[in-house]
Short mmCIF file of C-alpha atoms and ligand atoms in Angstrom, two decimals:
data_model
loop_
_atom_site.label_atom_id
_atom_site.label_comp_id
_atom_site.label_asym_id
_atom_site.label_seq_id
_atom_site.Cartn_x
_atom_site.Cartn_y
_atom_site.Cartn_z
CA MET A 1 -39.65 -19.86 13.30
CA SER A 2 -38.28 -22.36 15.83
CA ASN A 3 -41.03 -24.83 14.87
CA THR A 4 -39.99 -24.82 11.26
CA TYR A 5 -36.41 -25.42 12.32
CA THR A 6 -37.32 -28.39 14.53
CA SER A 7 -39.58 -30.00 11.97
CA GLY A 8 -36.85 -29.59 9.38
CA LEU A 9 -34.46 -31.51 11.61
CA ARG A 10 -36.99 -34.26 12.25
CA HIS A 11 -37.61 -34.61 8.55
CA LYS A 12 -33.89 -34.91 7.91
CA ASN A 13 -33.51 -37.59 10.59
CA THR A 14 -36.00 -39.89 8.88
CA HIS A 15 -33.48 -40.34 6.07
CA ARG A 16 -30.57 -41.26 8.33
CA ARG A 17 -29.76 -44.86 9.14
CA THR A 18 -28.40 -44.18 12.63
CA ASN A 19 -29.08 -41.70 15.36
CA ALA A 20 -25.40 -40.87 15.77
CA PRO A 21 -24.67 -37.11 15.76
CA ILE A 22 -23.79 -35.58 12.40
CA ALA A 23 -20.03 -34.96 12.27
CA ALA A 24 -19.01 -31.37 11.65
CA LYS A 25 -17.38 -30.83 8.27
CA LYS A 26 -13.60 -30.76 8.49
CA PRO A 27 -11.66 -28.37 6.27
CA HIS A 28 -10.29 -31.25 4.16
CA ASP A 29 -13.88 -32.27 3.32
CA ILE A 30 -14.43 -28.96 1.59
CA ILE A 31 -11.05 -28.07 0.13
CA PRO A 32 -9.81 -30.49 -2.54
CA ALA A 33 -6.45 -32.18 -2.03
CA LEU A 34 -3.54 -30.21 -3.42
CA GLY A 35 -1.69 -33.06 -5.14
CA ASP A 36 1.11 -31.70 -7.30
CA SER A 37 -0.68 -28.41 -7.95
CA ILE A 38 0.12 -24.96 -6.69
CA ARG A 39 -2.69 -23.32 -4.76
CA ILE A 40 -3.02 -19.54 -4.65
CA ILE A 41 -5.57 -17.94 -2.35
CA PRO A 42 -5.99 -14.18 -2.07
CA LEU A 43 -7.25 -13.68 1.51
CA GLY A 44 -7.78 -9.98 0.86
CA GLY A 45 -7.16 -7.26 -1.68
CA VAL A 46 -9.41 -8.61 -4.42
CA GLU A 47 -12.84 -7.07 -5.00
CA GLU A 48 -11.74 -4.44 -2.50
CA ILE A 49 -8.89 -2.07 -1.75
CA GLY A 50 -6.98 -2.94 1.40
CA LYS A 51 -5.99 -5.91 3.60
CA ASN A 52 -3.74 -7.36 0.94
CA MET A 53 -2.68 -10.91 1.71
CA THR A 54 -2.05 -13.84 -0.63
CA VAL A 55 -1.31 -17.48 0.14
CA ILE A 56 0.93 -19.56 -2.14
CA GLU A 57 0.87 -23.26 -1.26
CA PHE A 58 2.87 -26.07 -2.81
CA LYS A 59 3.22 -29.59 -1.38
CA ASN A 60 3.71 -29.14 2.35
CA ASP A 61 4.79 -25.51 2.26
CA ILE A 62 3.10 -22.14 2.36
CA ILE A 63 4.48 -18.69 1.57
CA VAL A 64 2.33 -15.67 2.42
CA VAL A 65 2.73 -12.37 0.57
CA ASP A 66 1.77 -9.25 2.60
CA ALA A 67 -0.45 -8.95 5.69
CA GLY A 68 -2.37 -5.69 5.40
CA ILE A 69 -5.30 -3.98 7.03
CA GLN A 70 -8.24 -2.28 5.40
CA PHE A 71 -9.28 1.21 6.41
CA THR A 72 -12.89 1.71 7.34
CA ASP A 73 -15.44 4.20 6.07
CA ASP A 74 -18.96 5.45 6.77
CA ASP A 75 -20.29 1.92 6.20
CA THR A 76 -18.36 0.54 9.18
CA PRO A 77 -18.99 2.97 12.06
CA GLY A 78 -17.06 2.23 15.25
CA VAL A 79 -14.59 -0.08 13.49
CA ASP A 80 -10.95 1.06 13.42
CA TYR A 81 -9.80 -1.20 10.59
CA ILE A 82 -10.46 -4.65 9.15
CA LEU A 83 -8.15 -7.68 9.08
CA PRO A 84 -8.12 -10.48 6.51
CA ASN A 85 -9.73 -13.77 7.56
CA ILE A 86 -6.77 -16.09 8.15
CA LYS A 87 -8.63 -19.24 9.26
CA TYR A 88 -7.13 -21.19 6.34
CA LEU A 89 -3.63 -20.28 7.48
CA GLU A 90 -4.27 -20.84 11.17
CA ASP A 91 -5.32 -24.41 10.36
CA ARG A 92 -2.00 -24.93 8.55
CA LYS A 93 0.35 -22.67 10.44
CA ASP A 94 3.00 -25.38 10.87
CA ARG A 95 3.48 -25.23 7.09
CA ILE A 96 4.01 -21.47 6.80
CA ARG A 97 7.66 -20.93 5.84
CA ALA A 98 7.72 -17.19 5.16
CA LEU A 99 5.80 -13.93 5.15
CA VAL A 100 7.08 -11.82 2.27
CA ILE A 101 6.42 -8.06 2.25
CA THR A 102 6.19 -5.97 -0.94
CA HIS A 103 6.39 -2.55 0.77
CA GLY A 104 5.73 -0.70 4.01
CA HIS A 105 2.22 0.72 3.47
CA LEU A 106 -0.37 -0.27 6.05
CA ASP A 107 -2.60 -2.05 3.54
CA HIS A 108 0.36 -4.45 3.16
CA ILE A 109 1.98 -4.58 6.64
CA GLY A 110 -0.67 -3.22 9.04
CA GLY A 111 -2.01 -6.66 10.00
CA ILE A 112 1.33 -8.03 11.22
CA PRO A 113 0.97 -7.23 14.95
CA TYR A 114 -2.48 -8.84 15.05
CA LEU A 115 -1.79 -11.85 12.86
CA ILE A 116 1.83 -12.88 13.21
CA THR A 117 1.50 -15.05 16.32
CA ARG A 118 -1.64 -16.65 14.90
CA LEU A 119 0.52 -17.57 11.89
CA GLY A 120 3.15 -19.19 14.15
CA ASN A 121 5.60 -16.26 13.94
CA PRO A 122 7.18 -17.16 10.57
CA PRO A 123 10.25 -15.26 9.31
CA ILE A 124 9.36 -11.98 7.60
CA TYR A 125 11.31 -11.20 4.42
CA THR A 126 11.28 -7.49 3.62
CA ARG A 127 13.39 -4.62 2.29
CA GLU A 128 14.86 -2.25 4.86
CA PHE A 129 12.32 0.59 4.80
CA GLY A 130 9.46 -1.86 5.25
CA ALA A 131 11.38 -3.56 8.08
CA LEU A 132 11.75 -0.28 9.96
CA LEU A 133 8.06 0.54 9.60
CA ILE A 134 7.11 -2.95 10.79
CA GLN A 135 9.42 -2.66 13.81
CA LYS A 136 8.22 0.84 14.64
CA ARG A 137 4.63 -0.38 14.69
CA GLN A 138 5.52 -3.46 16.71
CA VAL A 139 6.81 -1.25 19.57
CA GLU A 140 3.17 -0.47 20.35
CA PHE A 141 2.59 -4.19 21.05
CA PRO A 142 5.21 -4.94 23.74
CA HIS A 143 3.45 -8.13 24.87
CA LEU A 144 4.20 -9.87 21.56
CA PRO A 145 7.28 -12.09 21.03
CA PRO A 146 10.04 -10.47 18.94
CA LEU A 147 9.62 -10.62 15.18
CA ASN A 148 11.92 -12.70 13.04
CA ILE A 149 12.76 -10.12 10.35
CA ARG A 150 15.16 -10.87 7.49
CA ILE A 151 16.14 -7.82 5.47
CA VAL A 152 16.54 -8.44 1.75
CA GLU A 153 18.16 -6.28 -0.94
CA ALA A 154 16.37 -5.83 -4.26
CA SER A 155 19.54 -6.95 -5.99
CA ASP A 156 19.83 -10.16 -3.94
CA LYS A 157 19.63 -13.39 -5.87
CA SER A 158 16.83 -15.86 -5.16
CA ILE A 159 16.45 -16.85 -1.52
CA PRO A 160 15.68 -20.55 -1.02
CA ILE A 161 12.70 -20.94 1.33
CA THR A 162 12.10 -24.68 0.76
CA PRO A 163 13.69 -27.18 -1.66
CA ASP A 164 10.94 -26.27 -4.17
CA LEU A 165 10.27 -22.60 -3.54
CA LYS A 166 12.53 -19.56 -3.75
CA VAL A 167 11.75 -15.89 -3.28
CA ARG A 168 13.25 -13.04 -5.23
CA PHE A 169 12.57 -9.31 -5.00
CA PHE A 170 12.72 -6.80 -7.85
CA GLY A 171 12.74 -3.02 -7.47
CA LEU A 172 9.89 -1.01 -8.92
CA THR A 173 8.37 2.44 -8.55
CA HIS A 174 5.55 3.31 -6.14
CA SER A 175 5.56 6.12 -3.55
CA ILE A 176 7.55 4.74 -0.63
CA PRO A 177 11.26 3.79 -0.57
CA ASP A 178 12.15 0.13 -1.10
CA SER A 179 8.95 -0.75 -2.96
CA THR A 180 9.40 -4.11 -4.59
CA GLY A 181 7.69 -6.75 -6.60
CA VAL A 182 8.00 -10.34 -5.43
CA ILE A 183 8.81 -13.40 -7.49
CA ILE A 184 8.08 -16.84 -6.03
CA GLU A 185 10.09 -19.33 -8.07
CA THR A 186 8.33 -22.70 -8.32
CA PRO A 187 9.10 -25.86 -10.34
CA TYR A 188 6.31 -24.79 -12.77
CA GLY A 189 7.53 -21.23 -13.29
CA ASP A 190 7.43 -17.89 -11.52
CA ILE A 191 4.56 -16.40 -9.59
CA VAL A 192 5.01 -12.65 -9.90
CA ASN A 193 3.29 -10.15 -7.60
CA THR A 194 4.00 -6.50 -8.40
CA GLY A 195 2.66 -5.09 -5.15
CA ASP A 196 1.66 -1.45 -5.74
CA VAL A 197 3.19 0.07 -8.84
CA ARG A 198 3.41 3.10 -11.09
CA VAL A 199 5.74 3.92 -13.96
CA GLU A 200 7.82 7.09 -13.86
CA ASN A 201 7.53 8.64 -17.30
CA GLU A 202 7.87 11.82 -19.29
CA ASN A 203 4.72 12.44 -21.37
CA GLY A 204 4.04 8.71 -21.64
CA VAL A 205 7.62 7.64 -22.32
CA PRO A 206 8.84 5.43 -19.44
CA ALA A 207 12.03 6.59 -17.75
CA GLU A 208 15.26 4.68 -18.40
CA LYS A 209 15.28 3.28 -14.84
CA GLU A 210 11.87 1.70 -15.50
CA VAL A 211 13.15 -0.06 -18.61
CA GLU A 212 16.12 -1.31 -16.55
CA GLN A 213 13.94 -2.55 -13.68
CA TYR A 214 11.90 -4.85 -15.88
CA LYS A 215 14.76 -6.14 -18.05
CA MET A 216 15.16 -9.13 -15.73
CA PHE A 217 11.87 -10.57 -17.05
CA LYS A 218 13.24 -11.04 -20.55
CA ASP A 219 14.12 -14.70 -20.09
CA ARG A 220 11.88 -15.66 -17.20
CA LYS A 221 9.09 -18.20 -17.43
CA VAL A 222 6.19 -16.56 -15.62
CA LEU A 223 3.37 -18.91 -14.72
CA LEU A 224 1.14 -16.38 -12.98
CA PHE A 225 1.27 -12.61 -13.01
CA THR A 226 -0.69 -10.62 -10.41
CA MET A 227 -0.83 -6.84 -10.45
CA ASP A 228 -2.16 -3.69 -8.80
CA SER A 229 -5.43 -2.53 -10.45
CA THR A 230 -6.05 0.69 -8.47
CA GLY A 231 -5.47 3.12 -11.35
CA ILE A 232 -6.89 1.01 -14.22
CA ASP A 233 -9.98 3.22 -14.60
CA LYS A 234 -7.88 6.26 -15.54
CA SER A 235 -6.56 6.29 -19.09
CA GLY A 236 -3.08 7.28 -20.21
CA PHE A 237 -0.04 7.98 -18.05
CA SER A 238 0.16 9.99 -14.81
CA PRO A 239 2.16 13.19 -14.71
CA SER A 240 5.71 12.37 -13.71
CA GLU A 241 6.85 12.76 -10.12
CA THR A 242 9.72 14.87 -11.48
CA SER A 243 7.30 17.39 -13.00
CA ILE A 244 5.24 17.50 -9.79
CA LEU A 245 8.34 18.28 -7.76
CA LYS A 246 9.45 20.93 -10.26
CA ASN A 247 6.06 22.66 -9.95
CA ILE A 248 6.16 22.57 -6.18
CA ASP A 249 9.73 23.83 -6.22
CA SER A 250 8.77 26.88 -8.26
CA ILE A 251 5.81 27.61 -5.97
CA VAL A 252 8.11 27.47 -2.92
CA ALA A 253 10.71 29.65 -4.68
CA THR A 254 8.25 32.52 -5.13
CA ALA A 255 6.04 32.11 -2.05
CA PRO A 256 6.03 35.37 -0.05
CA GLY A 257 5.47 33.73 3.34
CA ARG A 258 5.14 30.32 4.93
CA VAL A 259 4.53 27.29 2.74
CA ILE A 260 2.33 24.53 4.10
CA LEU A 261 2.54 21.30 2.13
CA ALA A 262 -0.17 18.79 2.93
CA THR A 263 0.11 15.26 1.63
CA PHE A 264 -0.35 11.63 2.66
CA ALA A 265 2.24 10.45 5.19
CA SER A 266 2.54 7.38 2.95
CA GLN A 267 4.07 9.55 0.17
CA VAL A 268 7.49 9.07 1.74
CA GLU A 269 9.54 9.64 -1.41
CA ARG A 270 7.84 12.99 -1.96
CA ILE A 271 8.43 14.02 1.66
CA VAL A 272 12.16 13.35 1.13
CA GLU A 273 12.03 15.73 -1.84
CA PHE A 274 10.14 18.38 0.18
CA LEU A 275 13.03 18.33 2.66
CA LYS A 276 15.47 18.96 -0.19
CA THR A 277 13.34 21.82 -1.54
CA ALA A 278 13.26 23.49 1.88
CA LYS A 279 17.03 23.19 2.12
CA ARG A 280 17.46 24.77 -1.32
CA TYR A 281 15.52 27.86 -0.27
CA GLY A 282 16.94 28.11 3.24
CA ARG A 283 13.62 27.26 4.88
CA LYS A 284 13.27 25.49 8.22
CA VAL A 285 10.97 22.47 8.19
CA LEU A 286 8.16 21.73 10.63
CA ILE A 287 6.57 18.29 10.59
CA GLU A 288 2.95 18.00 11.69
CA GLY A 289 0.91 14.81 12.13
CA ARG A 290 1.75 11.60 13.97
CA SER A 291 2.16 9.31 10.94
CA MET A 292 4.17 12.01 9.17
CA LYS A 293 6.53 12.27 12.17
CA THR A 294 6.97 8.48 12.30
CA ASN A 295 7.95 8.33 8.64
CA VAL A 296 10.29 11.32 8.94
CA GLU A 297 12.04 9.59 11.85
CA ILE A 298 12.75 6.62 9.59
CA ILE A 299 13.95 8.97 6.81
CA LYS A 300 16.33 10.47 9.40
CA HIS A 301 17.45 7.08 10.66
CA LEU A 302 18.34 5.94 7.14
CA ASN A 303 20.02 9.26 6.27
CA LEU A 304 17.99 9.50 3.08
CA VAL A 305 18.34 13.29 3.06
CA GLU A 306 19.73 16.13 5.21
CA THR A 307 17.42 16.73 8.16
CA ASP A 308 19.31 19.29 10.25
CA HIS A 309 16.85 21.99 9.16
CA ILE A 310 13.88 20.28 10.83
CA VAL A 311 12.82 22.32 13.86
CA PRO A 312 10.18 21.73 16.54
CA ILE A 313 6.83 23.40 15.98
CA GLU A 314 7.16 25.32 19.25
CA ASP A 315 9.97 27.31 17.59
CA ILE A 316 7.84 28.57 14.72
CA GLU A 317 7.89 32.18 15.93
CA LYS A 318 11.71 32.23 15.92
CA TYR A 319 11.88 32.32 12.12
CA PRO A 320 10.52 34.77 9.55
CA PRO A 321 7.52 33.40 7.61
CA ASN A 322 9.43 33.17 4.33
CA LYS A 323 11.94 30.84 6.02
CA ILE A 324 9.35 28.24 6.98
CA LEU A 325 8.06 25.18 5.17
CA MET A 326 5.62 22.94 6.95
CA VAL A 327 4.83 19.36 5.94
CA ALA A 328 1.50 18.24 7.36
CA THR A 329 -1.10 15.51 7.18
CA GLY A 330 -4.77 16.21 6.65
CA ALA A 331 -5.17 16.88 2.93
CA GLN A 332 -8.21 14.56 2.94
CA GLY A 333 -10.06 16.79 5.39
CA GLU A 334 -9.53 14.39 8.31
CA GLU A 335 -11.29 15.94 11.27
CA PHE A 336 -8.41 16.07 13.75
CA ALA A 337 -5.43 16.22 11.40
CA ALA A 338 -3.04 19.17 11.54
CA LEU A 339 -4.35 21.00 8.48
CA MET A 340 -7.98 20.88 9.60
CA ARG A 341 -6.99 22.22 13.02
CA MET A 342 -5.10 25.07 11.36
CA SER A 343 -8.09 25.79 9.14
CA ASN A 344 -10.59 25.96 12.00
CA LYS A 345 -8.31 27.88 14.35
CA THR A 346 -7.92 25.08 16.90
CA HIS A 347 -4.22 24.39 16.23
CA LYS A 348 -2.11 25.00 19.31
CA PHE A 349 0.73 26.86 17.55
CA ILE A 350 -0.41 27.96 14.13
CA ARG A 351 -2.86 30.59 12.92
CA LEU A 352 -3.16 30.87 9.16
CA GLN A 353 -2.48 34.23 7.56
CA ARG A 354 -2.93 35.93 4.20
CA SER A 355 0.71 35.49 3.15
CA ASP A 356 0.63 31.69 3.62
CA THR A 357 0.73 29.37 0.62
CA ILE A 358 -1.02 26.05 1.18
CA ILE A 359 -0.42 23.23 -1.29
CA LEU A 360 -2.67 20.17 -1.13
CA SER A 361 -0.32 17.65 -2.72
CA SER A 362 -2.86 14.85 -2.99
CA SER A 363 -5.97 13.93 -4.91
CA VAL A 364 -9.32 13.41 -3.22
CA ILE A 365 -9.95 9.78 -2.32
CA PRO A 366 -13.50 8.77 -3.28
CA GLY A 367 -15.67 9.11 -0.18
CA ASN A 368 -13.65 12.03 1.20
CA ASP A 369 -15.16 14.62 -1.16
CA LYS A 370 -17.38 16.23 1.45
CA ALA A 371 -14.62 16.47 4.06
CA VAL A 372 -12.24 18.05 1.54
CA GLU A 373 -14.92 20.60 0.50
CA LYS A 374 -15.26 21.57 4.15
CA LEU A 375 -11.50 21.82 4.58
CA LYS A 376 -11.20 24.04 1.51
CA ASP A 377 -14.03 26.27 2.74
CA ASN A 378 -12.24 26.66 6.06
CA LEU A 379 -8.89 27.35 4.40
CA PHE A 380 -10.30 29.94 1.98
CA ARG A 381 -11.76 31.89 4.91
CA HIS A 382 -8.19 32.84 5.85
CA ASP A 383 -7.51 34.43 2.44
CA ALA A 384 -4.30 32.44 2.14
CA LYS A 385 -3.23 31.13 -1.26
CA ILE A 386 -4.53 27.58 -1.77
CA ILE A 387 -3.21 25.36 -4.55
CA THR A 388 -4.68 21.91 -5.23
CA TYR A 389 -4.10 19.27 -7.89
CA LEU A 390 -6.98 20.84 -9.81
CA ASP A 391 -5.08 24.12 -10.20
CA SER A 392 -1.64 22.81 -11.02
CA ASP A 393 0.18 19.45 -11.22
CA VAL A 394 1.07 19.15 -7.53
CA HIS A 395 0.19 15.48 -7.09
CA THR A 396 0.56 12.20 -8.90
CA SER A 397 -0.68 8.86 -7.59
CA GLY A 398 1.53 5.99 -6.46
CA HIS A 399 -0.71 3.70 -8.52
CA GLY A 400 -0.16 3.72 -12.26
CA LYS A 401 -2.92 4.66 -14.68
CA ARG A 402 -4.01 2.31 -17.48
CA GLY A 403 -1.21 3.32 -19.85
CA GLU A 404 1.41 2.57 -17.21
CA LEU A 405 -0.14 -0.79 -16.31
CA GLU A 406 -0.27 -1.72 -19.98
CA TRP A 407 3.41 -0.89 -20.37
CA VAL A 408 4.31 -3.18 -17.44
CA HIS A 409 2.21 -6.00 -18.96
CA LYS A 410 4.25 -5.68 -22.13
CA GLN A 411 7.51 -6.17 -20.21
CA ILE A 412 6.48 -9.54 -18.77
CA LEU A 413 5.54 -12.64 -20.72
CA TYR A 414 3.14 -14.65 -18.58
CA LYS A 415 0.75 -17.58 -18.92
CA TYR A 416 -1.95 -16.75 -16.37
CA PHE A 417 -3.04 -13.34 -15.11
CA MET A 418 -4.85 -12.42 -11.90
CA PRO A 419 -5.63 -8.72 -11.38
CA VAL A 420 -5.58 -7.74 -7.68
CA HIS A 421 -5.68 -4.59 -5.48
CA GLY A 422 -8.99 -3.24 -6.71
CA SER A 423 -12.77 -3.32 -6.57
CA HIS A 424 -14.62 -5.72 -8.88
CA PHE A 425 -15.03 -3.29 -11.77
CA ARG A 426 -11.33 -2.48 -11.65
CA LEU A 427 -10.38 -6.16 -11.73
CA LYS A 428 -12.68 -6.64 -14.74
CA MET A 429 -11.21 -3.62 -16.53
CA HIS A 430 -7.73 -4.96 -15.83
CA ALA A 431 -8.76 -8.41 -17.13
CA GLU A 432 -9.97 -6.73 -20.33
CA LEU A 433 -6.61 -5.02 -20.74
CA ALA A 434 -4.78 -8.36 -20.43
CA ALA A 435 -7.19 -10.01 -22.91
CA ASN A 436 -6.65 -7.19 -25.41
CA LEU A 437 -2.91 -7.74 -25.10
CA GLY A 438 -3.37 -11.38 -26.11
CA CYS A 439 -3.80 -13.31 -22.85
CA PRO A 440 -6.41 -16.06 -23.48
CA ARG A 441 -9.57 -15.26 -21.48
CA GLU A 442 -9.58 -18.73 -19.89
CA ASN A 443 -6.16 -17.86 -18.41
CA ILE A 444 -7.43 -14.73 -16.66
CA ILE A 445 -8.69 -15.18 -13.11
CA VAL A 446 -11.12 -12.67 -11.63
ZN1 ZN B 1 1.27 1.10 -1.38
ZN1 ZN B 2 -1.57 -1.01 -1.50
#
């Protein structure tokens, strides 16, 4: 092998006029000059789900949207999570003017502690809920310099970042408070990034607040539209969050004993509603799971809902079973999460009993099927009542299905379209949707 390599080199040298060493390629040899163009580089989040990060470059300035991590799976044993490759930005960090955050989920903010100093610590523009999550996470990295966070309201007018570029947020619906889309205003028109999005609706008719949220696009000149593709492979509209909450409310109303609600900690808006439901039926609330506790602390801090009925888990025996509602992580069958520990009798404080009602308010993420089967087996051994999204509408995704995405497309008149936040087949399906709605195929970037 090494012989072949050497002879290859020798052969190459015969064609060179000098014996001077070959200069390494510099980045500007490979990447064409920008000129008057706008350059957009997704550093993550396309052809994959996770580590969302997009670069927008114009003249001497760069704005970065999101800085997420990607969660790992069976294909990446021993790896905790994956960061986007930011070499391009590190080489140009003196030109980065802003990091703009769409919302506080880890696939959009999780990379900040690892990347922000490598980016030159630019100001971070975010809504309040995202800011609190970013700060909470940053506490675990005390060696890092303080972050330069600028909290923005959805209703704020455009914020000038450079003489040519402005940033504007617009409210939309996802599953965490303060979810926003981002508009980068450029001399050529708007670059619109929805972040993660769904459309609240009643049997396929978008709610009034949705119509209101997108009204601002009526007179805007959108150069490029980029949008979440996670739910594109599911047709129609999702069940409404309102109907989900109504179903859960009626289950809680008639439950004979304790109610254990398991969902993703990232479903913050739903957790707020669970707290209201518990209050309505005079139930004390127990919060189980580290990420769940973190998010509930922020809910408390922002006074989003009454929280005086939250009690520590150690006090569980002080209340009758029909006065208890527990909100826990672990609906995906995660090995050490609260629900799994309850199911396999290793939880420090809780033993499941026949009168318990357990609601898995989540779908099964592809890849977790086996773990969820195991969890359900374990739960059913206790003869408690188990309700999943297959039995009743107790979950709806934060990512809109195809009908919802199509409706959003129809609210925004754009020239170019780039589907993001999805595997390759999802991006292609989303491209097809845009083409069917009249976007010329040469204007769609996959
Ligand atoms: Zn999200
Ligand atoms: Zn996301």
